[in-house]
Amino acid sequence: TLSDERFEHAFILQYQISDADKIVTGFRYFPDQDEFVKNILISHDFKTYSTYASYSEGLRLPSFNEQFNDSFGMTPNPNLDVE
């Protein structure tokens, strides 16, 4: 059986300020890492093009090679944490 601890949970809120302007914000939660990742986007639509500004956080999970593969001069570290 699959545990809920393996899946991320997300919450997104979109607010339409006017016909041309909107704000989208949200976060994702990774239960197995106990990490929240936040983001926000602000956009404006003109008649022929759109502009936007955004900010987002992220996290980097260690790869299998970084944790366990002892080859090519690399020394694995099974205790690596999320960056």
mmCIF file of N, CA and C in Angstrom:
data_model
loop_
_atom_site.group_PDB
_atom_site.id
_atom_site.type_symbol
_atom_site.label_atom_id
_atom_site.label_comp_id
_atom_site.label_asym_id
_atom_site.label_seq_id
_atom_site.Cartn_x
_atom_site.Cartn_y
_atom_site.Cartn_z
ATOM 1 N N THR A 1 0.835 -1.191 0.000
ATOM 2 C CA THR A 1 0.000 0.000 0.000
ATOM 3 C C THR A 1 0.878 1.252 0.000
ATOM 4 N N LEU A 2 0.362 2.317 -0.587
ATOM 5 C CA LEU A 2 1.097 3.569 -0.654
ATOM 6 C C LEU A 2 0.733 4.455 0.523
ATOM 7 N N SER A 3 1.731 5.016 1.142
ATOM 8 C CA SER A 3 1.519 5.899 2.280
ATOM 9 C C SER A 3 1.353 7.333 1.800
ATOM 10 N N ASP A 4 0.528 8.106 2.483
ATOM 11 C CA ASP A 4 0.331 9.518 2.157
ATOM 12 C C ASP A 4 1.604 10.318 2.406
ATOM 13 N N GLU A 5 2.519 9.773 3.194
ATOM 14 C CA GLU A 5 3.774 10.458 3.494
ATOM 15 C C GLU A 5 4.657 10.628 2.261
ATOM 16 N N ARG A 6 4.412 9.871 1.206
ATOM 17 C CA ARG A 6 5.257 9.935 0.010
ATOM 18 C C ARG A 6 4.805 10.988 -0.977
ATOM 19 N N PHE A 7 3.653 11.594 -0.800
ATOM 20 C CA PHE A 7 3.112 12.507 -1.791
ATOM 21 C C PHE A 7 3.087 13.930 -1.265
ATOM 22 N N GLU A 8 3.327 14.861 -2.177
ATOM 23 C CA GLU A 8 3.281 16.265 -1.792
ATOM 24 C C GLU A 8 1.836 16.758 -1.775
ATOM 25 N N HIS A 9 1.599 17.798 -1.016
ATOM 26 C CA HIS A 9 0.290 18.423 -0.941
ATOM 27 C C HIS A 9 0.447 19.871 -1.392
ATOM 28 N N ALA A 10 -0.512 20.387 -2.133
ATOM 29 C CA ALA A 10 -0.387 21.739 -2.669
ATOM 30 C C ALA A 10 -1.633 22.550 -2.369
ATOM 31 N N PHE A 11 -1.435 23.848 -2.248
ATOM 32 C CA PHE A 11 -2.518 24.806 -2.067
ATOM 33 C C PHE A 11 -2.219 25.984 -2.977
ATOM 34 N N ILE A 12 -3.160 26.332 -3.848
ATOM 35 C CA ILE A 12 -2.973 27.442 -4.788
ATOM 36 C C ILE A 12 -4.168 28.369 -4.682
ATOM 37 N N LEU A 13 -3.888 29.667 -4.629
ATOM 38 C CA LEU A 13 -4.916 30.686 -4.555
ATOM 39 C C LEU A 13 -4.707 31.651 -5.711
ATOM 40 N N GLN A 14 -5.740 31.847 -6.527
ATOM 41 C CA GLN A 14 -5.669 32.797 -7.638
ATOM 42 C C GLN A 14 -6.670 33.908 -7.388
ATOM 43 N N TYR A 15 -6.209 35.148 -7.472
ATOM 44 C CA TYR A 15 -7.062 36.307 -7.245
ATOM 45 C C TYR A 15 -7.031 37.190 -8.473
ATOM 46 N N GLN A 16 -8.183 37.416 -9.082
ATOM 47 C CA GLN A 16 -8.301 38.255 -10.263
ATOM 48 C C GLN A 16 -8.581 39.679 -9.798
ATOM 49 N N ILE A 17 -7.592 40.575 -9.924
ATOM 50 C CA ILE A 17 -7.731 41.962 -9.489
ATOM 51 C C ILE A 17 -8.620 42.735 -10.454
ATOM 52 N N SER A 18 -8.363 42.553 -11.732
ATOM 53 C CA SER A 18 -9.164 43.184 -12.791
ATOM 54 C C SER A 18 -9.144 42.243 -13.988
ATOM 55 N N ASP A 19 -9.716 42.675 -15.117
ATOM 56 C CA ASP A 19 -9.698 41.826 -16.307
ATOM 57 C C ASP A 19 -8.270 41.533 -16.760
ATOM 58 N N ALA A 20 -7.354 42.452 -16.477
ATOM 59 C CA ALA A 20 -5.984 42.306 -16.972
ATOM 60 C C ALA A 20 -4.982 41.877 -15.907
ATOM 61 N N ASP A 21 -5.326 42.001 -14.641
ATOM 62 C CA ASP A 21 -4.358 41.734 -13.572
ATOM 63 C C ASP A 21 -4.791 40.561 -12.704
ATOM 64 N N LYS A 22 -3.808 39.736 -12.336
ATOM 65 C CA LYS A 22 -4.108 38.649 -11.413
ATOM 66 C C LYS A 22 -2.872 38.316 -10.574
ATOM 67 N N ILE A 23 -3.134 37.715 -9.421
ATOM 68 C CA ILE A 23 -2.095 37.235 -8.524
ATOM 69 C C ILE A 23 -2.360 35.755 -8.277
ATOM 70 N N VAL A 24 -1.313 34.957 -8.403
ATOM 71 C CA VAL A 24 -1.412 33.524 -8.101
ATOM 72 C C VAL A 24 -0.354 33.225 -7.046
ATOM 73 N N THR A 25 -0.775 32.653 -5.953
ATOM 74 C CA THR A 25 0.164 32.303 -4.897
ATOM 75 C C THR A 25 -0.157 30.906 -4.386
ATOM 76 N N GLY A 26 0.806 30.312 -3.737
ATOM 77 C CA GLY A 26 0.553 28.971 -3.217
ATOM 78 C C GLY A 26 1.769 28.401 -2.534
ATOM 79 N N PHE A 27 1.617 27.173 -2.090
ATOM 80 C CA PHE A 27 2.737 26.458 -1.499
ATOM 81 C C PHE A 27 2.545 24.970 -1.712
ATOM 82 N N ARG A 28 3.635 24.258 -1.645
ATOM 83 C CA ARG A 28 3.621 22.801 -1.677
ATOM 84 C C ARG A 28 4.261 22.314 -0.390
ATOM 85 N N TYR A 29 3.743 21.221 0.137
ATOM 86 C CA TYR A 29 4.290 20.627 1.350
ATOM 87 C C TYR A 29 4.749 19.217 1.031
ATOM 88 N N PHE A 30 5.986 18.911 1.383
ATOM 89 C CA PHE A 30 6.544 17.583 1.193
ATOM 90 C C PHE A 30 6.634 16.910 2.562
ATOM 91 N N PRO A 31 5.681 16.025 2.913
ATOM 92 C CA PRO A 31 5.641 15.434 4.253
ATOM 93 C C PRO A 31 6.893 14.647 4.627
ATOM 94 N N ASP A 32 7.454 13.905 3.677
ATOM 95 C CA ASP A 32 8.621 13.093 4.023
ATOM 96 C C ASP A 32 9.851 13.947 4.296
ATOM 97 N N GLN A 33 9.860 15.204 3.811
ATOM 98 C CA GLN A 33 10.974 16.117 4.072
ATOM 99 C C GLN A 33 10.613 17.179 5.111
ATOM 100 N N ASP A 34 9.325 17.254 5.469
ATOM 101 C CA ASP A 34 8.813 18.285 6.369
ATOM 102 C C ASP A 34 9.215 19.678 5.882
ATOM 103 N N GLU A 35 9.011 19.937 4.580
ATOM 104 C CA GLU A 35 9.400 21.185 3.934
ATOM 105 C C GLU A 35 8.206 21.845 3.252
ATOM 106 N N PHE A 36 8.098 23.165 3.400
ATOM 107 C CA PHE A 36 7.146 23.975 2.652
ATOM 108 C C PHE A 36 7.902 24.715 1.566
ATOM 109 N N VAL A 37 7.374 24.735 0.347
ATOM 110 C CA VAL A 37 7.957 25.456 -0.771
ATOM 111 C C VAL A 37 6.911 26.478 -1.227
ATOM 112 N N LYS A 38 7.280 27.769 -1.204
ATOM 113 C CA LYS A 38 6.321 28.843 -1.488
ATOM 114 C C LYS A 38 6.579 29.455 -2.859
ATOM 115 N N ASN A 39 5.505 30.015 -3.472
ATOM 116 C CA ASN A 39 5.656 30.732 -4.736
ATOM 117 C C ASN A 39 4.576 31.791 -4.884
ATOM 118 N N ILE A 40 4.861 32.778 -5.749
ATOM 119 C CA ILE A 40 3.888 33.825 -6.062
ATOM 120 C C ILE A 40 4.141 34.293 -7.493
ATOM 121 N N LEU A 41 3.073 34.647 -8.195
ATOM 122 C CA LEU A 41 3.153 35.170 -9.554
ATOM 123 C C LEU A 41 2.172 36.330 -9.660
ATOM 124 N N ILE A 42 2.631 37.427 -10.232
ATOM 125 C CA ILE A 42 1.783 38.599 -10.495
ATOM 126 C C ILE A 42 1.846 38.854 -11.993
ATOM 127 N N SER A 43 0.689 38.969 -12.641
ATOM 128 C CA SER A 43 0.701 39.160 -14.097
ATOM 129 C C SER A 43 -0.228 40.290 -14.515
ATOM 130 N N HIS A 44 0.085 40.843 -15.690
ATOM 131 C CA HIS A 44 -0.754 41.876 -16.310
ATOM 132 C C HIS A 44 -0.863 41.563 -17.794
ATOM 133 N N ASP A 45 -2.083 41.497 -18.299
ATOM 134 C CA ASP A 45 -2.333 41.215 -19.717
ATOM 135 C C ASP A 45 -2.610 42.516 -20.458
ATOM 136 N N PHE A 46 -1.785 42.786 -21.474
ATOM 137 C CA PHE A 46 -2.038 43.894 -22.380
ATOM 138 C C PHE A 46 -2.814 43.349 -23.575
ATOM 139 N N LYS A 47 -3.140 44.179 -24.535
ATOM 140 C CA LYS A 47 -3.933 43.696 -25.678
ATOM 141 C C LYS A 47 -3.158 42.698 -26.529
ATOM 142 N N THR A 48 -1.844 42.902 -26.691
ATOM 143 C CA THR A 48 -1.077 42.026 -27.582
ATOM 144 C C THR A 48 -0.049 41.159 -26.872
ATOM 145 N N TYR A 49 0.193 41.399 -25.594
ATOM 146 C CA TYR A 49 1.170 40.591 -24.865
ATOM 147 C C TYR A 49 0.890 40.645 -23.369
ATOM 148 N N SER A 50 1.588 39.789 -22.634
ATOM 149 C CA SER A 50 1.440 39.730 -21.176
ATOM 150 C C SER A 50 2.802 39.921 -20.506
ATOM 151 N N THR A 51 2.770 40.457 -19.315
ATOM 152 C CA THR A 51 3.984 40.545 -18.501
ATOM 153 C C THR A 51 3.710 39.884 -17.157
ATOM 154 N N TYR A 52 4.764 39.400 -16.518
ATOM 155 C CA TYR A 52 4.580 38.814 -15.195
ATOM 156 C C TYR A 52 5.883 38.886 -14.412
ATOM 157 N N ALA A 53 5.757 38.822 -13.119
ATOM 158 C CA ALA A 53 6.885 38.695 -12.203
ATOM 159 C C ALA A 53 6.564 37.534 -11.281
ATOM 160 N N SER A 54 7.556 36.723 -10.993
ATOM 161 C CA SER A 54 7.296 35.577 -10.134
ATOM 162 C C SER A 54 8.471 35.317 -9.208
ATOM 163 N N TYR A 55 8.169 34.655 -8.112
ATOM 164 C CA TYR A 55 9.173 34.218 -7.148
ATOM 165 C C TYR A 55 8.783 32.813 -6.711
ATOM 166 N N SER A 56 9.762 31.946 -6.634
ATOM 167 C CA SER A 56 9.475 30.583 -6.214
ATOM 168 C C SER A 56 10.667 30.012 -5.467
ATOM 169 N N GLU A 57 10.385 29.232 -4.460
ATOM 170 C CA GLU A 57 11.422 28.509 -3.747
ATOM 171 C C GLU A 57 11.451 27.081 -4.260
ATOM 172 N N GLY A 58 12.498 26.393 -3.959
ATOM 173 C CA GLY A 58 12.585 24.997 -4.353
ATOM 174 C C GLY A 58 13.428 24.222 -3.366
ATOM 175 N N LEU A 59 13.502 22.947 -3.583
ATOM 176 C CA LEU A 59 14.387 22.127 -2.784
ATOM 177 C C LEU A 59 15.049 21.114 -3.688
ATOM 178 N N ARG A 60 16.231 20.718 -3.312
ATOM 179 C CA ARG A 60 16.996 19.761 -4.102
ATOM 180 C C ARG A 60 17.184 18.503 -3.276
ATOM 181 N N LEU A 61 16.704 17.402 -3.815
ATOM 182 C CA LEU A 61 16.885 16.104 -3.157
ATOM 183 C C LEU A 61 18.192 15.481 -3.628
ATOM 184 N N PRO A 62 18.966 14.872 -2.733
ATOM 185 C CA PRO A 62 20.204 14.217 -3.155
ATOM 186 C C PRO A 62 19.917 13.039 -4.092
ATOM 187 N N SER A 63 20.808 12.848 -5.055
ATOM 188 C CA SER A 63 20.618 11.747 -6.002
ATOM 189 C C SER A 63 21.078 10.421 -5.385
ATOM 190 N N PHE A 64 20.710 9.351 -6.044
ATOM 191 C CA PHE A 64 21.122 8.010 -5.611
ATOM 192 C C PHE A 64 22.645 7.922 -5.583
ATOM 193 N N ASN A 65 23.298 8.453 -6.635
ATOM 194 C CA ASN A 65 24.760 8.392 -6.711
ATOM 195 C C ASN A 65 25.411 9.144 -5.555
ATOM 196 N N GLU A 66 24.889 10.312 -5.204
ATOM 197 C CA GLU A 66 25.458 11.095 -4.113
ATOM 198 C C GLU A 66 25.317 10.381 -2.770
ATOM 199 N N GLN A 67 24.288 9.578 -2.632
ATOM 200 C CA GLN A 67 24.062 8.904 -1.358
ATOM 201 C C GLN A 67 24.690 7.515 -1.272
ATOM 202 N N PHE A 68 24.703 6.758 -2.376
ATOM 203 C CA PHE A 68 25.043 5.342 -2.258
ATOM 204 C C PHE A 68 26.073 4.801 -3.246
ATOM 205 N N ASN A 69 26.319 5.445 -4.377
ATOM 206 C CA ASN A 69 27.173 4.889 -5.418
ATOM 207 C C ASN A 69 28.653 5.177 -5.122
ATOM 208 N N ASP A 70 29.423 4.157 -4.859
ATOM 209 C CA ASP A 70 30.849 4.303 -4.540
ATOM 210 C C ASP A 70 31.662 3.954 -5.783
ATOM 211 N N SER A 71 31.769 4.907 -6.713
ATOM 212 C CA SER A 71 32.526 4.651 -7.939
ATOM 213 C C SER A 71 33.035 5.971 -8.512
ATOM 214 N N PHE A 72 33.950 5.882 -9.453
ATOM 215 C CA PHE A 72 34.501 7.042 -10.162
ATOM 216 C C PHE A 72 35.068 8.085 -9.202
ATOM 217 N N GLY A 73 35.661 7.644 -8.105
ATOM 218 C CA GLY A 73 36.295 8.571 -7.173
ATOM 219 C C GLY A 73 35.338 9.324 -6.275
ATOM 220 N N MET A 74 34.048 9.023 -6.373
ATOM 221 C CA MET A 74 33.067 9.680 -5.507
ATOM 222 C C MET A 74 32.936 8.898 -4.200
ATOM 223 N N THR A 75 32.842 9.612 -3.111
ATOM 224 C CA THR A 75 32.590 8.985 -1.821
ATOM 225 C C THR A 75 31.136 9.235 -1.454
ATOM 226 N N PRO A 76 30.309 8.201 -1.385
ATOM 227 C CA PRO A 76 28.885 8.408 -1.099
ATOM 228 C C PRO A 76 28.665 8.841 0.349
ATOM 229 N N ASN A 77 27.558 9.527 0.558
ATOM 230 C CA ASN A 77 27.182 9.955 1.903
ATOM 231 C C ASN A 77 25.693 9.674 2.092
ATOM 232 N N PRO A 78 25.324 8.569 2.745
ATOM 233 C CA PRO A 78 23.897 8.226 2.916
ATOM 234 C C PRO A 78 23.161 9.176 3.868
ATOM 235 N N ASN A 79 23.876 10.063 4.540
ATOM 236 C CA ASN A 79 23.246 10.999 5.468
ATOM 237 C C ASN A 79 22.973 12.368 4.855
ATOM 238 N N LEU A 80 23.100 12.495 3.525
ATOM 239 C CA LEU A 80 22.828 13.786 2.895
ATOM 240 C C LEU A 80 21.392 14.210 3.147
ATOM 241 N N ASP A 81 21.209 15.502 3.332
ATOM 242 C CA ASP A 81 19.880 16.049 3.606
ATOM 243 C C ASP A 81 19.423 16.893 2.426
ATOM 244 N N VAL A 82 18.197 17.301 2.451
ATOM 245 C CA VAL A 82 17.627 18.170 1.431
ATOM 246 C C VAL A 82 18.312 19.529 1.494
ATOM 247 N N GLU A 83 18.614 20.101 0.330
ATOM 248 C CA GLU A 83 19.198 21.446 0.290
ATOM 249 C C GLU A 83 18.120 22.456 0.026
#
